[in-house]
CSV table of C-alpha atoms and ligand atoms in Angstrom, one decimal:
chain,number,residue,atom,x,y,z
A,1,MET,CA,-0.2,0.1,-0.1
A,2,TRP,CA,0.9,3.4,-0.8
A,3,PRO,CA,0.7,6.3,1.7
A,4,GLU,CA,-2.2,8.6,0.8
A,5,PRO,CA,-1.4,11.7,-0.5
A,6,ALA,CA,1.3,14.3,1.2
A,7,ALA,CA,0.0,17.9,1.9
A,8,GLU,CA,3.9,18.6,0.5
A,9,PRO,CA,4.4,17.3,-3.1
A,10,ARG,CA,6.2,14.1,-2.9
A,11,PHE,CA,8.1,15.3,-6.2
A,12,GLY,CA,10.0,18.2,-6.7
A,13,PRO,CA,9.7,21.7,-5.2
A,14,ARG,CA,7.0,23.8,-2.6
A,15,LEU,CA,4.2,24.7,-4.7
A,16,ALA,CA,2.2,27.5,-4.4
A,17,ALA,CA,-1.4,27.4,-3.6
A,18,TYR,CA,-2.7,28.4,-7.0
A,19,ALA,CA,-0.2,25.9,-8.5
A,20,ALA,CA,-1.7,22.8,-10.1
A,21,THR,CA,-1.3,19.4,-8.2
A,22,PRO,CA,-0.9,16.2,-9.1
A,23,GLU,CA,-3.4,15.2,-6.1
A,24,ARG,CA,-6.2,17.9,-7.7
A,25,SER,CA,-6.0,16.6,-10.8
A,26,GLN,CA,-9.3,15.1,-12.9
A,27,GLY,CA,-7.0,12.4,-13.6
A,28,ARG,CA,-6.4,10.1,-17.3
A,29,VAL,CA,-9.6,9.0,-19.0
A,30,HIS,CA,-8.2,5.6,-18.6
A,31,PRO,CA,-7.7,4.9,-15.3
A,32,GLU,CA,-4.2,3.9,-14.0
A,33,PRO,CA,-1.9,2.9,-10.8
A,34,SER,CA,0.0,5.7,-9.7
A,35,PRO,CA,3.9,6.3,-10.6
A,36,ARG,CA,6.1,5.1,-7.9
A,37,TYR,CA,9.1,7.1,-8.4
A,38,ARG,CA,7.6,10.4,-10.6
A,39,SER,CA,4.3,12.2,-10.1
A,40,GLU,CA,1.4,12.6,-12.5
A,41,PHE,CA,2.9,15.1,-14.4
A,42,GLN,CA,6.6,13.7,-14.4
A,43,ARG,CA,5.1,11.0,-16.3
A,44,ASP,CA,3.3,12.7,-19.1
A,45,ARG,CA,6.7,14.6,-19.9
A,46,ASP,CA,8.3,11.1,-19.8
A,47,ARG,CA,5.6,10.0,-22.4
A,48,ILE,CA,5.6,12.9,-24.3
A,49,VAL,CA,9.4,13.1,-24.3
A,50,HIS,CA,9.0,9.0,-25.5
A,51,SER,CA,6.6,9.6,-28.3
A,52,THR,CA,7.0,9.3,-31.9
A,53,ALA,CA,5.2,12.7,-32.5
A,54,PHE,CA,8.0,14.6,-30.6
A,55,ARG,CA,10.7,12.8,-32.2
A,56,ARG,CA,9.7,14.3,-35.4
A,57,LEU,CA,10.3,17.5,-34.2
A,58,LYS,CA,13.5,17.8,-35.1
A,59,TYR,CA,12.5,17.6,-38.9
A,60,LYS,CA,10.0,20.3,-39.0
A,61,THR,CA,10.1,23.6,-40.2
A,62,GLN,CA,9.6,26.5,-37.2
A,63,VAL,CA,10.4,29.1,-39.8
A,64,PHE,CA,13.6,28.0,-41.8
A,65,VAL,CA,13.3,24.7,-43.6
A,66,SER,CA,15.7,22.8,-42.1
A,67,HIS,CA,17.6,22.4,-45.0
A,68,GLU,CA,18.1,25.6,-45.2
A,69,GLY,CA,21.3,25.2,-42.5
A,70,ASP,CA,22.0,23.0,-39.5
A,71,LEU,CA,21.8,26.0,-36.6
A,72,PHE,CA,18.2,27.5,-37.4
A,73,ARG,CA,15.3,26.9,-35.2
A,74,ASN,CA,13.3,23.9,-35.8
A,75,ARG,CA,10.5,22.3,-33.7
A,76,LEU,CA,12.6,20.7,-31.5
A,77,THR,CA,14.7,23.0,-30.1
A,78,HIS,CA,11.8,25.4,-30.4
A,79,SER,CA,10.0,22.7,-27.6
A,80,LEU,CA,12.9,22.8,-25.5
A,81,GLU,CA,13.2,26.8,-25.1
A,82,VAL,CA,9.9,27.1,-24.5
A,83,ALA,CA,10.1,24.7,-21.4
A,84,GLN,CA,13.9,26.3,-20.4
A,85,ILE,CA,11.8,30.0,-20.4
A,86,ALA,CA,8.0,28.3,-19.0
A,87,ARG,CA,9.8,26.4,-15.9
A,88,SER,CA,12.0,29.3,-14.9
A,89,CYS,CA,8.8,31.6,-14.7
A,90,ALA,CA,7.4,28.5,-13.0
A,91,ARG,CA,9.9,27.7,-10.2
A,92,ALA,CA,9.5,31.8,-9.5
A,93,LEU,CA,5.9,31.8,-9.6
A,94,GLY,CA,5.9,28.4,-7.7
A,95,LEU,CA,3.9,26.8,-10.4
A,96,ASN,CA,4.1,23.8,-11.3
A,97,GLU,CA,7.0,23.2,-13.2
A,98,ASP,CA,6.3,19.1,-14.8
A,99,LEU,CA,2.8,20.3,-15.5
A,100,THR,CA,4.6,23.6,-17.7
A,101,GLU,CA,7.6,21.4,-18.6
A,102,ALA,CA,4.6,18.9,-20.3
A,103,ILE,CA,2.4,21.1,-21.8
A,104,ALA,CA,5.7,22.7,-23.2
A,105,LEU,CA,7.0,19.5,-24.9
A,106,ALA,CA,3.8,18.8,-26.3
A,107,HIS,CA,2.4,21.9,-27.3
A,108,ASP,CA,3.9,22.2,-31.0
A,109,LEU,CA,2.6,18.1,-32.0
A,110,GLY,CA,0.7,18.4,-34.2
A,111,HIS,CA,2.4,20.7,-36.5
A,112,THR,CA,2.5,19.8,-40.2
A,113,PRO,CA,5.6,19.7,-42.0
A,114,PHE,CA,7.3,23.3,-43.4
A,115,GLY,CA,5.7,24.8,-40.9
A,116,HIS,CA,2.8,28.1,-40.8
A,117,ALA,CA,2.6,27.2,-44.6
A,118,GLY,CA,2.0,23.5,-44.1
A,119,GLN,CA,-0.8,24.0,-41.7
A,120,HIS,CA,-2.1,26.8,-44.3
A,121,ALA,CA,-1.9,25.0,-46.8
A,122,LEU,CA,-3.8,21.9,-44.5
A,123,ASN,CA,-6.6,24.1,-43.5
A,124,ASN,CA,-7.5,25.1,-47.1
A,125,CYS,CA,-7.6,21.6,-48.3
A,126,MET,CA,-9.5,20.2,-45.2
A,127,ARG,CA,-11.6,24.1,-45.4
A,128,ASP,CA,-15.4,21.9,-46.1
A,129,ARG,CA,-14.5,18.9,-44.3
A,130,GLY,CA,-14.0,19.8,-40.4
A,131,GLY,CA,-10.5,21.9,-41.0
A,132,PHE,CA,-7.1,21.9,-39.8
A,133,GLU,CA,-5.8,23.1,-36.7
A,134,HIS,CA,-2.5,22.5,-35.3
A,135,ASN,CA,-4.0,22.9,-31.4
A,136,LEU,CA,-6.1,20.2,-32.0
A,137,GLN,CA,-3.9,18.1,-34.0
A,138,SER,CA,-1.6,18.2,-31.1
A,139,LEU,CA,-4.3,17.2,-28.5
A,140,ARG,CA,-5.9,14.1,-31.4
A,141,ILE,CA,-2.0,12.9,-31.5
A,142,VAL,CA,-1.8,13.1,-27.6
A,143,ASP,CA,-5.4,11.5,-27.6
A,144,PHE,CA,-5.8,8.9,-30.1
A,145,LEU,CA,-2.7,9.0,-32.9
A,146,GLU,CA,0.2,7.7,-30.6
A,147,GLN,CA,0.0,3.9,-30.2
A,148,HIS,CA,2.8,2.4,-28.7
A,149,TYR,CA,0.7,1.5,-25.2
A,150,ALA,CA,-1.2,-1.9,-24.8
A,151,GLU,CA,-4.4,-0.9,-22.7
A,152,PHE,CA,-4.8,2.2,-24.8
A,153,ASP,CA,-4.3,4.6,-27.8
A,154,GLY,CA,-2.8,8.2,-27.2
A,155,LEU,CA,-0.6,8.7,-24.3
A,156,ASN,CA,-3.5,8.7,-21.9
A,157,LEU,CA,-2.1,12.2,-20.2
A,158,THR,CA,-3.9,13.5,-17.1
A,159,PHE,CA,-6.4,16.1,-18.1
A,160,GLU,CA,-4.0,19.3,-17.1
A,161,THR,CA,-1.4,19.0,-19.5
A,162,ARG,CA,-4.0,17.8,-22.2
A,163,GLU,CA,-6.1,21.4,-21.1
A,164,GLY,CA,-2.8,22.8,-21.5
A,165,ILE,CA,-2.4,21.3,-25.2
A,166,LEU,CA,-5.7,22.9,-26.4
A,167,LYS,CA,-5.2,26.6,-26.3
A,168,HIS,CA,-8.0,27.4,-29.0
A,169,CYS,CA,-11.0,25.5,-30.0
A,170,SER,CA,-13.7,26.4,-31.6
A,171,GLN,CA,-17.2,26.1,-30.7
A,172,GLU,CA,-18.2,22.9,-32.1
A,173,ASN,CA,-14.3,21.3,-32.1
A,174,ALA,CA,-15.5,21.4,-28.1
A,175,LEU,CA,-18.9,20.3,-28.1
A,176,ARG,CA,-17.6,16.9,-29.9
A,177,LEU,CA,-14.3,17.2,-27.5
A,178,GLY,CA,-16.1,17.0,-23.6
A,179,LEU,CA,-14.5,18.0,-20.7
A,180,VAL,CA,-11.1,19.1,-21.8
A,181,GLY,CA,-13.3,21.6,-24.3
A,182,GLU,CA,-16.0,22.7,-22.1
A,183,ARG,CA,-14.0,25.8,-20.9
A,184,PHE,CA,-14.6,26.8,-24.5
A,185,LEU,CA,-18.0,26.8,-24.1
A,186,HIS,CA,-18.8,28.1,-20.7
A,187,GLY,CA,-15.6,30.5,-20.3
A,188,GLY,CA,-12.9,30.0,-17.6
A,189,GLN,CA,-8.9,30.0,-18.3
A,190,PRO,CA,-6.9,26.9,-18.5
A,191,THR,CA,-4.5,26.2,-15.4
A,192,LEU,CA,-1.9,28.8,-14.5
A,193,GLU,CA,0.7,26.4,-15.5
A,194,ALA,CA,-0.6,26.5,-19.5
A,195,GLN,CA,-1.4,30.9,-19.4
A,196,LEU,CA,2.2,30.3,-18.7
A,197,THR,CA,3.0,28.2,-21.5
A,198,ASN,CA,1.0,29.8,-23.7
A,199,MET,CA,3.3,33.3,-23.1
A,200,ALA,CA,6.6,31.5,-22.7
A,201,ASP,CA,5.9,30.0,-26.2
A,202,GLU,CA,5.4,33.7,-27.6
A,203,VAL,CA,8.7,34.9,-25.6
A,204,ALA,CA,10.9,31.8,-27.4
A,205,TYR,CA,9.8,32.6,-30.8
A,206,ASN,CA,10.3,35.8,-30.8
A,207,ASN,CA,13.2,36.1,-29.5
A,208,HIS,CA,15.2,33.7,-31.7
A,209,ASP,CA,13.1,34.9,-34.9
A,210,VAL,CA,15.0,37.8,-34.3
A,211,ASP,CA,17.9,35.3,-33.7
A,212,ASP,CA,17.5,33.2,-36.9
A,213,GLY,CA,16.8,36.5,-39.1
A,214,LEU,CA,20.2,38.1,-37.9
A,215,ARG,CA,21.7,34.3,-38.1
A,216,ALA,CA,20.4,34.3,-41.5
A,217,GLY,CA,20.8,38.0,-43.4
A,218,LEU,CA,17.3,38.7,-43.5
A,219,LEU,CA,17.2,40.9,-40.8
A,220,THR,CA,19.7,43.4,-40.1
A,221,MET,CA,20.7,45.0,-36.1
A,222,GLU,CA,20.2,48.6,-37.6
A,223,GLN,CA,16.6,47.2,-38.5
A,224,LEU,CA,16.0,46.2,-35.7
A,225,CYS,CA,16.8,49.1,-33.7
A,226,GLY,CA,13.6,50.7,-35.2
A,227,VAL,CA,11.6,48.3,-32.7
A,228,GLU,CA,11.8,49.6,-29.2
A,229,LEU,CA,12.5,46.3,-27.2
A,230,PHE,CA,15.9,45.4,-29.3
A,231,ARG,CA,16.9,49.1,-29.0
A,232,GLU,CA,17.1,49.5,-25.0
A,233,ARG,CA,19.0,46.3,-25.5
A,234,TYR,CA,21.3,46.9,-28.3
A,235,GLU,CA,22.0,50.1,-26.5
A,236,GLN,CA,23.3,48.8,-23.3
A,237,VAL,CA,25.3,46.6,-24.7
A,238,ARG,CA,26.6,48.7,-26.7
A,239,SER,CA,27.5,51.2,-24.2
A,240,ARG,CA,28.4,48.5,-21.9
A,241,TYR,CA,30.7,46.5,-24.3
A,242,PRO,CA,32.5,49.0,-26.8
A,243,GLY,CA,34.3,46.3,-29.7
A,244,LEU,CA,32.6,44.2,-28.8
A,245,GLU,CA,32.0,41.7,-32.3
A,246,GLU,CA,28.4,41.4,-34.2
A,247,ARG,CA,27.6,38.1,-32.7
A,248,ARG,CA,28.5,38.6,-29.2
A,249,VAL,CA,26.9,41.7,-29.4
A,250,GLN,CA,23.3,40.0,-31.4
A,251,HIS,CA,23.8,37.4,-28.9
A,252,GLU,CA,23.8,39.6,-25.4
A,253,THR,CA,21.1,41.8,-26.9
A,254,VAL,CA,18.8,39.2,-27.5
A,255,ARG,CA,19.4,37.6,-23.6
A,256,ARG,CA,18.7,40.7,-22.4
A,257,MET,CA,15.2,41.0,-24.4
A,258,ILE,CA,14.3,37.1,-22.9
A,259,ASP,CA,15.5,38.5,-19.5
A,260,ALA,CA,13.4,41.8,-20.0
A,261,LEU,CA,10.3,39.7,-20.9
A,262,VAL,CA,10.5,37.2,-18.5
A,263,SER,CA,10.8,39.1,-15.0
A,264,ASP,CA,8.0,41.7,-16.3
A,265,LEU,CA,5.9,38.5,-17.1
A,266,ILE,CA,7.2,36.8,-13.6
A,267,VAL,CA,6.4,40.1,-11.8
A,268,THR,CA,3.5,41.8,-13.3
A,269,SER,CA,1.4,37.6,-13.1
A,270,ARG,CA,2.4,37.7,-8.9
A,271,ALA,CA,1.1,40.8,-8.5
A,272,ALA,CA,-1.8,40.0,-10.7
A,273,ILE,CA,-2.6,36.2,-8.9
A,274,GLN,CA,-2.4,38.6,-5.4
A,275,ALA,CA,-4.0,41.5,-6.3
A,276,ALA,CA,-7.4,38.7,-7.7
A,277,GLY,CA,-7.0,36.6,-4.2
A,278,ILE,CA,-6.4,33.9,-5.6
A,279,GLN,CA,-5.6,30.8,-3.4
A,280,GLY,CA,-6.2,27.4,-5.4
A,281,SER,CA,-6.0,26.1,-8.7
A,282,GLU,CA,-9.2,26.3,-9.4
A,283,ALA,CA,-10.2,29.7,-8.7
A,284,ALA,CA,-7.5,30.5,-11.3
A,285,ARG,CA,-9.6,28.8,-13.3
A,286,ASP,CA,-12.5,30.5,-13.1
A,287,PHE,CA,-11.4,33.7,-12.6
A,288,PRO,CA,-12.8,35.9,-15.9
A,289,GLU,CA,-9.2,36.6,-17.8
A,290,PRO,CA,-5.7,35.0,-17.8
A,291,LEU,CA,-3.8,36.8,-14.4
A,292,ILE,CA,-0.4,35.6,-16.7
A,293,HIS,CA,0.1,38.5,-18.3
A,294,PHE,CA,2.6,41.1,-19.0
A,295,SER,CA,2.3,44.8,-17.7
A,296,PRO,CA,0.7,46.8,-20.5
A,297,ASP,CA,4.3,48.8,-21.6
A,298,MET,CA,5.7,45.5,-22.2
A,299,ALA,CA,2.4,43.9,-23.7
A,300,ARG,CA,2.5,46.9,-26.3
A,301,GLN,CA,6.7,46.3,-27.0
A,302,ASN,CA,6.1,43.2,-27.3
A,303,ARG,CA,3.0,43.9,-30.3
A,304,GLU,CA,5.4,46.0,-31.4
A,305,LEU,CA,8.3,43.2,-32.2
A,306,LYS,CA,6.1,40.7,-33.2
A,307,ARG,CA,4.2,43.6,-35.5
A,308,PHE,CA,7.8,43.5,-37.2
A,309,LEU,CA,8.6,40.0,-37.5
A,310,ARG,CA,5.9,39.6,-39.6
A,311,GLN,CA,6.3,42.5,-42.1
A,312,ASN,CA,10.1,42.5,-42.6
A,313,LEU,CA,11.1,38.4,-41.5
A,314,TYR,CA,7.7,35.8,-42.1
A,315,HIS,CA,7.1,38.2,-45.3
A,316,HIS,CA,10.4,38.4,-46.2
A,317,HIS,CA,10.8,37.2,-50.2
A,318,ARG,CA,13.1,35.1,-49.2
A,319,VAL,CA,10.8,32.9,-46.8
A,320,TYR,CA,7.9,33.6,-48.9
A,321,ARG,CA,9.0,31.8,-51.7
A,322,MET,CA,9.6,28.5,-49.6
A,323,THR,CA,5.9,29.0,-48.1
A,324,VAL,CA,4.7,29.3,-52.0
A,325,LYS,CA,6.7,25.7,-52.5
A,326,ALA,CA,5.7,23.9,-49.1
A,327,GLN,CA,1.9,24.7,-50.1
A,328,ARG,CA,1.8,23.1,-53.6
A,329,ILE,CA,3.7,20.2,-52.0
A,330,VAL,CA,0.8,19.7,-49.5
A,331,ARG,CA,-1.9,20.5,-51.7
A,332,ASP,CA,-0.2,18.3,-54.0
A,333,LEU,CA,0.2,15.2,-51.4
A,334,PHE,CA,-3.4,15.8,-50.0
A,335,GLU,CA,-5.0,15.7,-53.6
A,336,ALA,CA,-3.3,12.4,-54.2
A,337,PHE,CA,-4.1,10.5,-51.7
A,338,THR,CA,-8.1,11.4,-51.3
A,339,GLU,CA,-8.1,11.1,-54.8
A,340,ASP,CA,-6.7,7.7,-54.6
A,341,ALA,CA,-6.3,6.1,-51.6
A,342,LYS,CA,-4.1,3.0,-52.5
A,343,LEU,CA,-1.1,5.6,-52.7
A,344,LEU,CA,-1.3,5.7,-49.1
A,345,PRO,CA,1.1,3.4,-47.4
A,346,GLU,CA,-1.0,0.5,-45.9
A,347,HIS,CA,-1.3,0.9,-42.5
A,348,PHE,CA,-2.7,4.5,-43.3
A,349,GLN,CA,-5.1,3.0,-45.7
A,350,ASP,CA,-6.5,1.3,-42.9
A,351,HIS,CA,-6.6,4.4,-40.1
A,352,ALA,CA,-8.7,6.0,-43.3
A,353,ARG,CA,-11.1,3.2,-43.4
A,354,ARG,CA,-11.5,3.0,-40.0
A,355,LEU,CA,-12.1,6.7,-39.4
A,356,ALA,CA,-14.0,6.7,-43.1
A,357,GLU,CA,-16.3,3.7,-41.2
A,358,ASN,CA,-18.2,6.7,-39.2
A,359,ASP,CA,-17.4,10.0,-40.5
A,360,GLU,CA,-18.0,11.1,-44.6
A,361,HIS,CA,-15.0,13.1,-44.2
A,362,GLY,CA,-13.2,10.2,-42.5
A,363,LEU,CA,-10.4,9.4,-45.5
A,364,ALA,CA,-9.3,13.0,-45.3
A,365,ARG,CA,-9.1,12.9,-41.8
A,366,GLY,CA,-6.9,10.4,-42.6
A,367,VAL,CA,-4.6,11.7,-45.4
A,368,ALA,CA,-4.5,14.9,-43.3
A,369,ASP,CA,-3.1,12.9,-39.9
A,370,TYR,CA,-0.8,11.0,-42.5
A,371,ILE,CA,0.6,14.8,-44.4
A,372,ALA,CA,0.2,16.8,-40.8
A,373,GLY,CA,2.5,13.9,-39.3
A,374,MET,CA,5.4,13.9,-41.5
A,375,THR,CA,9.1,15.7,-41.5
A,376,ASP,CA,9.6,18.7,-44.2
A,377,ARG,CA,12.0,15.9,-45.8
A,378,HIS,CA,9.4,13.2,-46.1
A,379,ALA,CA,6.8,15.3,-47.8
A,380,ILE,CA,9.9,16.0,-49.8
A,381,ARG,CA,10.6,12.9,-51.1
A,382,GLU,CA,6.9,11.9,-50.4
A,383,HIS,CA,6.1,14.1,-53.2
A,384,ASP,CA,9.2,12.9,-55.2
A,385,ARG,CA,7.8,9.6,-55.4
A,386,ILE,CA,4.3,10.1,-56.6
A,387,PHE,CA,5.0,12.8,-59.2
A,388,ASP,CA,8.7,12.5,-60.2
A,389,LEU,CA,8.4,9.3,-62.8
A,390,LEU,CA,12.7,8.5,-62.5
A,391,THR,CA,11.3,8.6,-58.2
A,392,LEU,CA,10.8,5.4,-57.8
A,393,ILE,CA,11.1,4.1,-54.1
B,401,MG,MG1,5.3,27.3,-30.2
């Protein structure tokens, strides 16, 4: 017999009263005995790390396609950076680091190959067939598509991790999803850990996209000095270290931007939680608005940076060319597989057939599952195999 759950957490650092705890978890869809040497949220994190979808993240584009260079972020390194930022904040705020880390590592599992270009193309293909949304796909992977365990499909994660993965959701999908979709029907927030991971995602990608954009030569520091968040830190570095080489200036500036955002996030969120008188994780979920956020001034600076990146990096013609190419690959594959399902690998033929038994769009959904699961290079190879007469296998 195992002892009753202790008042103190069994694993990990002391938590604030408003943190999520495994003892107060809404549990797993398929009940399982508690792990002996880990918390329930650690087990979630570990199952995510051991999943196939997690390993695929290494070969999925963040902004730059992986063959453009070895040093650019991919979905895996992005997810690790999100986890790092989210965990630092979680510890400072007394939130549950294990849950935070689990959500961070799983948050992008459902991304298609070729980043947002791929998602956009697949969503267009699925427009009249229920649509495609990477966020929902992440949940579909951990609930259903990973098939490794003897007793259930998916990873059978706790409610709190699943809820944290589902950042947005239409009313129609929420109705279908049961408990995990409920907050999209009746209002309310996810746990503070989920709110935090959402913010850490933004901090991570805004900053690493600046870094990658500079490395790729698509952005310049002069250009970035038009953005307050960058300029202030850049000037600090320049005046403190005159004559410092450019690459170090770049890194010192970006690390100061991350520090400014993270510090503001911690201080502002702690004050907001206190001001709201939040004493438990349920009270945070019932609160009418998110409690983890930037101060108004930092939110403004962050918006300015995002706008800059949209205009100068994501819409840069070199990124745009790849975007168009990626969309063509996804669209071609989708059309070929839905027109003739026998082109699918056998495992996915079975998968699509099973889905089609209960759903008029089941075949298309099965094809979307196959395409969404591809890495960039797998998608390129599949495209060659199907459309290039000289590629036989
Ligand atoms: Mg992300």
